[in-house]
Coordinates of C-alpha atoms in Angstrom, one line a residue:
X1 CA 52.7 -94.5 38.4
X2 CA 53.1 -97.2 40.5
X3 CA 54.8 -96.4 44.8
X4 CA 58.5 -96.7 44.4
X5 CA 58.8 -95.9 40.5
X6 CA 60.5 -93.2 38.9
X7 CA 59.8 -91.9 35.8
X8 CA 63.1 -92.8 33.9
X9 CA 62.2 -96.5 34.5
X10 CA 61.6 -97.4 31.6
X11 CA 58.0 -99.4 31.0
X12 CA 57.1 -102.9 32.0
X13 CA 56.8 -104.6 28.9
X14 CA 52.4 -105.4 29.8
X15 CA 52.6 -101.8 30.7
X16 CA 53.7 -99.8 27.4
X17 CA 50.6 -100.3 24.7
X18 CA 48.5 -99.2 27.8
X19 CA 51.0 -95.7 27.8
X20 CA 50.7 -95.3 23.9
X21 CA 49.4 -92.4 22.6
X22 CA 46.3 -93.1 21.5
X23 CA 43.9 -91.8 18.5
X24 CA 41.6 -89.1 18.7
X25 CA 38.7 -90.8 18.6
X26 CA 39.9 -93.9 19.8
X27 CA 37.9 -93.7 24.6
X28 CA 40.1 -93.7 27.0
X29 CA 38.7 -93.6 29.4
X30 CA 39.5 -90.4 30.6
X31 CA 37.2 -88.3 29.2
X32 CA 39.4 -85.2 29.5
X33 CA 39.8 -85.3 33.5
X34 CA 43.3 -85.3 34.8
X35 CA 43.7 -88.2 36.6
X36 CA 41.7 -91.8 36.4
X37 CA 38.0 -92.0 38.1
X38 CA 37.2 -94.7 39.3
X39 CA 35.2 -96.0 36.0
X40 CA 38.3 -95.3 34.3
X41 CA 40.3 -97.4 35.8
X42 CA 37.4 -99.9 35.5
X43 CA 37.4 -99.5 31.4
X44 CA 41.2 -99.7 31.2
X45 CA 41.7 -102.6 33.1
X46 CA 38.7 -103.7 31.0
X47 CA 40.9 -103.2 27.9
X48 CA 44.2 -104.1 28.8
X49 CA 42.2 -107.5 30.0
X50 CA 41.3 -107.6 25.8
X51 CA 43.4 -105.5 24.4
X52 CA 45.2 -108.0 22.8
X53 CA 42.5 -111.0 22.5
X54 CA 41.3 -111.5 18.7
X55 CA 37.2 -110.6 18.5
X56 CA 35.4 -113.0 18.8
X57 CA 33.6 -114.9 15.8
X58 CA 30.4 -117.2 14.8
X59 CA 30.4 -119.8 12.8
X60 CA 30.1 -117.6 9.5
X61 CA 33.6 -116.0 10.3
X62 CA 31.5 -112.2 11.2
X63 CA 33.0 -110.6 14.5
X64 CA 31.3 -110.5 17.1
X65 CA 29.8 -106.2 16.5
X66 CA 28.4 -107.8 12.8
X67 CA 31.0 -106.5 10.9
X68 CA 32.5 -109.4 8.0
X69 CA 36.0 -110.7 8.7
X70 CA 37.9 -109.9 6.1
X71 CA 39.7 -114.0 4.7
X72 CA 42.5 -113.5 1.8
X73 CA 40.2 -116.2 0.2
X74 CA 38.8 -116.6 -3.1
X75 CA 35.1 -116.1 -2.9
X76 CA 33.5 -119.5 -4.0
X77 CA 30.9 -117.8 -6.1
X78 CA 32.0 -114.7 -7.9
X79 CA 29.4 -112.0 -7.6
X80 CA 31.5 -109.5 -10.7
X81 CA 33.7 -109.2 -13.0
X82 CA 36.3 -106.8 -12.5
X83 CA 35.6 -104.0 -15.6
X84 CA 38.7 -104.1 -18.0
X85 CA 41.6 -101.7 -19.3
X86 CA 39.8 -98.3 -20.8
X87 CA 36.2 -100.0 -20.1
X88 CA 34.5 -96.5 -18.4
X89 CA 32.3 -94.4 -20.7
X90 CA 33.7 -93.6 -24.1
X91 CA 31.1 -90.6 -23.5
X92 CA 29.2 -88.2 -20.7
X93 CA 27.5 -89.9 -18.6
X94 CA 24.9 -87.0 -19.6
X95 CA 24.7 -88.4 -23.7
X96 CA 22.3 -91.3 -24.6
X97 CA 23.6 -94.1 -24.6
X98 CA 24.3 -94.9 -28.2
X99 CA 26.4 -92.1 -27.7
X100 CA 28.3 -93.3 -24.7
X101 CA 29.0 -96.4 -27.2
X102 CA 30.2 -95.2 -30.5
X103 CA 33.2 -96.9 -30.8
X104 CA 31.2 -100.6 -30.4
X105 CA 28.6 -99.1 -32.1
X106 CA 31.1 -97.9 -35.1
X107 CA 33.0 -101.1 -34.6
X108 CA 29.0 -103.1 -35.3
X109 CA 28.1 -101.2 -38.4
X110 CA 31.3 -101.4 -40.8
X111 CA 30.7 -105.3 -40.2
X112 CA 27.2 -105.4 -40.8
X113 CA 27.5 -103.3 -44.3
X114 CA 30.1 -106.0 -44.8
X115 CA 27.8 -108.5 -43.9
X116 CA 25.2 -106.9 -46.1
X117 CA 27.4 -106.0 -48.9
X118 CA 28.3 -110.3 -48.7
X119 CA 24.7 -111.5 -48.6
X120 CA 22.9 -109.0 -51.6
X121 CA 25.9 -109.9 -54.3
X122 CA 25.1 -105.8 -55.9
X123 CA 27.8 -105.6 -57.9
X124 CA 30.6 -107.8 -58.9
X125 CA 33.3 -108.6 -56.5
X126 CA 31.1 -108.5 -53.4
X127 CA 32.0 -111.1 -52.0
X128 CA 35.4 -109.0 -52.2
X129 CA 34.6 -106.0 -50.9
X130 CA 31.6 -106.8 -47.9
X131 CA 34.6 -109.1 -46.4
X132 CA 37.4 -106.7 -47.2
X133 CA 34.7 -104.7 -44.9
X134 CA 34.5 -106.4 -42.0
X135 CA 38.3 -106.8 -41.6
X136 CA 38.9 -103.5 -41.7
X137 CA 35.6 -103.0 -39.1
X138 CA 38.1 -105.5 -37.0
X139 CA 41.4 -103.7 -37.8
X140 CA 39.4 -100.1 -37.0
X141 CA 38.8 -101.5 -33.9
X142 CA 42.0 -101.7 -33.2
X143 CA 42.8 -99.3 -33.5
X144 CA 40.1 -97.5 -31.3
X145 CA 41.1 -99.9 -28.8
X146 CA 45.0 -98.7 -28.7
X147 CA 43.6 -94.5 -29.5
X148 CA 40.9 -94.2 -27.5
X149 CA 41.1 -94.2 -23.4
X150 CA 37.5 -94.7 -22.7
X151 CA 36.0 -97.4 -25.2
X152 CA 33.2 -98.6 -23.7
X153 CA 31.8 -102.0 -23.8
X154 CA 34.4 -102.6 -26.8
X155 CA 36.9 -103.6 -24.5
X156 CA 36.6 -107.1 -23.6
X157 CA 40.1 -107.8 -22.7
X158 CA 42.9 -105.9 -21.5
X159 CA 44.4 -103.5 -23.6
X160 CA 47.2 -105.9 -25.3
X161 CA 45.0 -108.8 -25.6
X162 CA 42.7 -106.8 -27.4
X163 CA 44.4 -105.0 -30.4
X164 CA 46.2 -108.8 -31.1
X165 CA 42.5 -109.7 -31.5
X166 CA 41.8 -107.3 -32.8
X167 CA 44.5 -106.5 -34.9
X168 CA 45.1 -110.1 -36.2
X169 CA 41.5 -110.9 -37.1
X170 CA 41.5 -108.2 -38.6
X171 CA 44.8 -108.8 -41.0
X172 CA 43.6 -112.5 -41.4
X173 CA 40.3 -111.3 -42.7
X174 CA 41.7 -109.1 -45.3
X175 CA 44.5 -110.8 -46.4
X176 CA 42.1 -114.2 -46.2
X177 CA 39.7 -111.2 -49.1
X178 CA 42.8 -110.5 -51.3
X179 CA 43.8 -114.3 -52.0
X180 CA 40.6 -115.6 -52.2
X181 CA 40.1 -117.7 -55.9
X182 CA 38.8 -116.8 -59.4
X183 CA 41.1 -113.9 -59.8
X184 CA 42.9 -113.3 -56.2
X185 CA 43.1 -109.3 -55.9
X186 CA 47.0 -110.4 -54.4
X187 CA 49.1 -112.8 -55.3
X188 CA 51.8 -114.8 -52.5
X189 CA 54.1 -117.0 -54.1
X190 CA 54.3 -119.0 -51.1
X191 CA 50.6 -119.5 -50.6
X192 CA 50.1 -121.2 -54.2
X193 CA 53.6 -123.2 -52.8
X194 CA 51.9 -124.0 -50.2
X195 CA 48.7 -124.2 -51.9
X196 CA 49.8 -127.2 -54.5
X197 CA 52.3 -129.1 -52.2
X198 CA 48.9 -129.9 -49.9
X199 CA 46.7 -130.8 -52.8
X200 CA 49.7 -133.1 -53.7

């Protein structure tokens, strides 16, 4: 308090920030003593002078103390991508790599088995059965993406996008395998009429 002031008087606007309590780890120049000494007065004067000043920054936007200044702009070059929702390990980190990625391996093995059946053609209607296996693998991927909280690399985008993509593609492949000629397993009159209309 200066001369001619009382404790009841409101503090001047310039000293309001200086009189506020500070954080415990912040230096205030008093070091626990009852009154400020000459060193504390010098430090308080320096703090009062530069308290409201913005930190000096260099050309690259780094502060004078070496910390980079935070910017709200998006970076010019992307260095990493965010992990999609549910893209964590499907098993604990102690498990071997195949166990951590079992949802993806399940879908890949089922689709590979379907491709193998189509290529080898070991029995009658192998083309249809192999194609149904491929579509079923994609539908199983959609079910796993919906049920399992963390599916590893089976997660590509958001959960909703993966569900729609896997489910729609798998359903279309299965339907095409069922209506494939000759001797389709599923008769859809609307499709037959559409084919006749487009061919004619």
